[in-house]
Amino acid sequence: QVQLVESGGGLVQTGGSLRLSCTASGSFTRIDSMDWYRQAPGKQRELVAVMSSGGSTSYEDSVKGRFTISRDNGKNTVYLQMDSLKPEDTAVYYCKAAIALLNSPFTYDYWGQGTQVTVSS
């Protein structure tokens, strides 16, 4: 069984920083893409940042230059460093990972439970 566990959310003032972490555990052979999404109240979940197993990254336009995604493959962990936070960044942040289980060449998407980020003005 695979689990993704997130941590690092909280309350921060405008202009502040937070670092989110998401660690995958369980029995699997590899992790491909690891991504961060967010969902604000009354809005659809949106993709924030993507990182491939090879290290390539992409970001949603509103977070470019402020957020940085990184990963430690040895720890099966993806991070999201969030700087210059704005009230509009307030949301529940979720990680998603494409994971190949034992004896399977295919990957399946797994989600974390979400962590609340609140930015006060």
PDB file of C-alpha atoms in Angstrom, residues 5-12 17-22 36 78-82 85 93 113-118:
ATOM      1  CA  VAL A   5       2.043  12.264   3.779  1.00  0.00           C
ATOM      2  CA  GLU A   6       2.304  16.036   3.621  1.00  0.00           C
ATOM      3  CA  SER A   7       3.512  18.507   6.190  1.00  0.00           C
ATOM      4  CA  GLY A   8       4.555  22.123   6.526  1.00  0.00           C
ATOM      5  CA  GLY A   9       1.342  24.072   6.101  1.00  0.00           C
ATOM      6  CA  GLY A  10       0.264  26.818   8.447  1.00  0.00           C
ATOM      7  CA  LEU A  11      -0.595  30.464   8.901  1.00  0.00           C
ATOM      8  CA  VAL A  12       1.781  33.111   7.598  1.00  0.00           C
ATOM      9  CA  SER A  17       7.532  31.852   3.456  1.00  0.00           C
ATOM     10  CA  LEU A  18       6.555  28.241   4.031  1.00  0.00           C
ATOM     11  CA  ARG A  19       8.074  24.953   2.958  1.00  0.00           C
ATOM     12  CA  LEU A  20       5.810  22.012   2.259  1.00  0.00           C
ATOM     13  CA  SER A  21       7.017  18.420   2.248  1.00  0.00           C
ATOM     14  CA  CYS A  22       5.431  15.257   0.898  1.00  0.00           C
ATOM     15  CA  TRP A  36       1.795  20.010  -6.126  1.00  0.00           C
ATOM     16  CA  VAL A  78       9.019  16.336  -2.846  1.00  0.00           C
ATOM     17  CA  TYR A  79       9.191  19.864  -1.459  1.00  0.00           C
ATOM     18  CA  LEU A  80       7.516  23.141  -2.300  1.00  0.00           C
ATOM     19  CA  GLN A  81       9.340  26.231  -1.103  1.00  0.00           C
ATOM     20  CA  MET A  82       6.872  29.114  -1.133  1.00  0.00           C
ATOM     21  CA  LEU A  85       3.302  34.559  -0.180  1.00  0.00           C
ATOM     22  CA  TYR A  93      -2.180  22.108  -0.931  1.00  0.00           C
ATOM     23  CA  GLN A 113      -4.308  14.201   2.384  1.00  0.00           C
ATOM     24  CA  GLY A 114      -3.711  17.919   1.910  1.00  0.00           C
ATOM     25  CA  THR A 115      -2.216  20.606   4.116  1.00  0.00           C
ATOM     26  CA  GLN A 116      -3.778  24.011   4.782  1.00  0.00           C
ATOM     27  CA  VAL A 117      -1.862  27.152   3.858  1.00  0.00           C
ATOM     28  CA  THR A 118      -3.350  30.442   5.029  1.00  0.00           C
TER      29      THR A 118
END
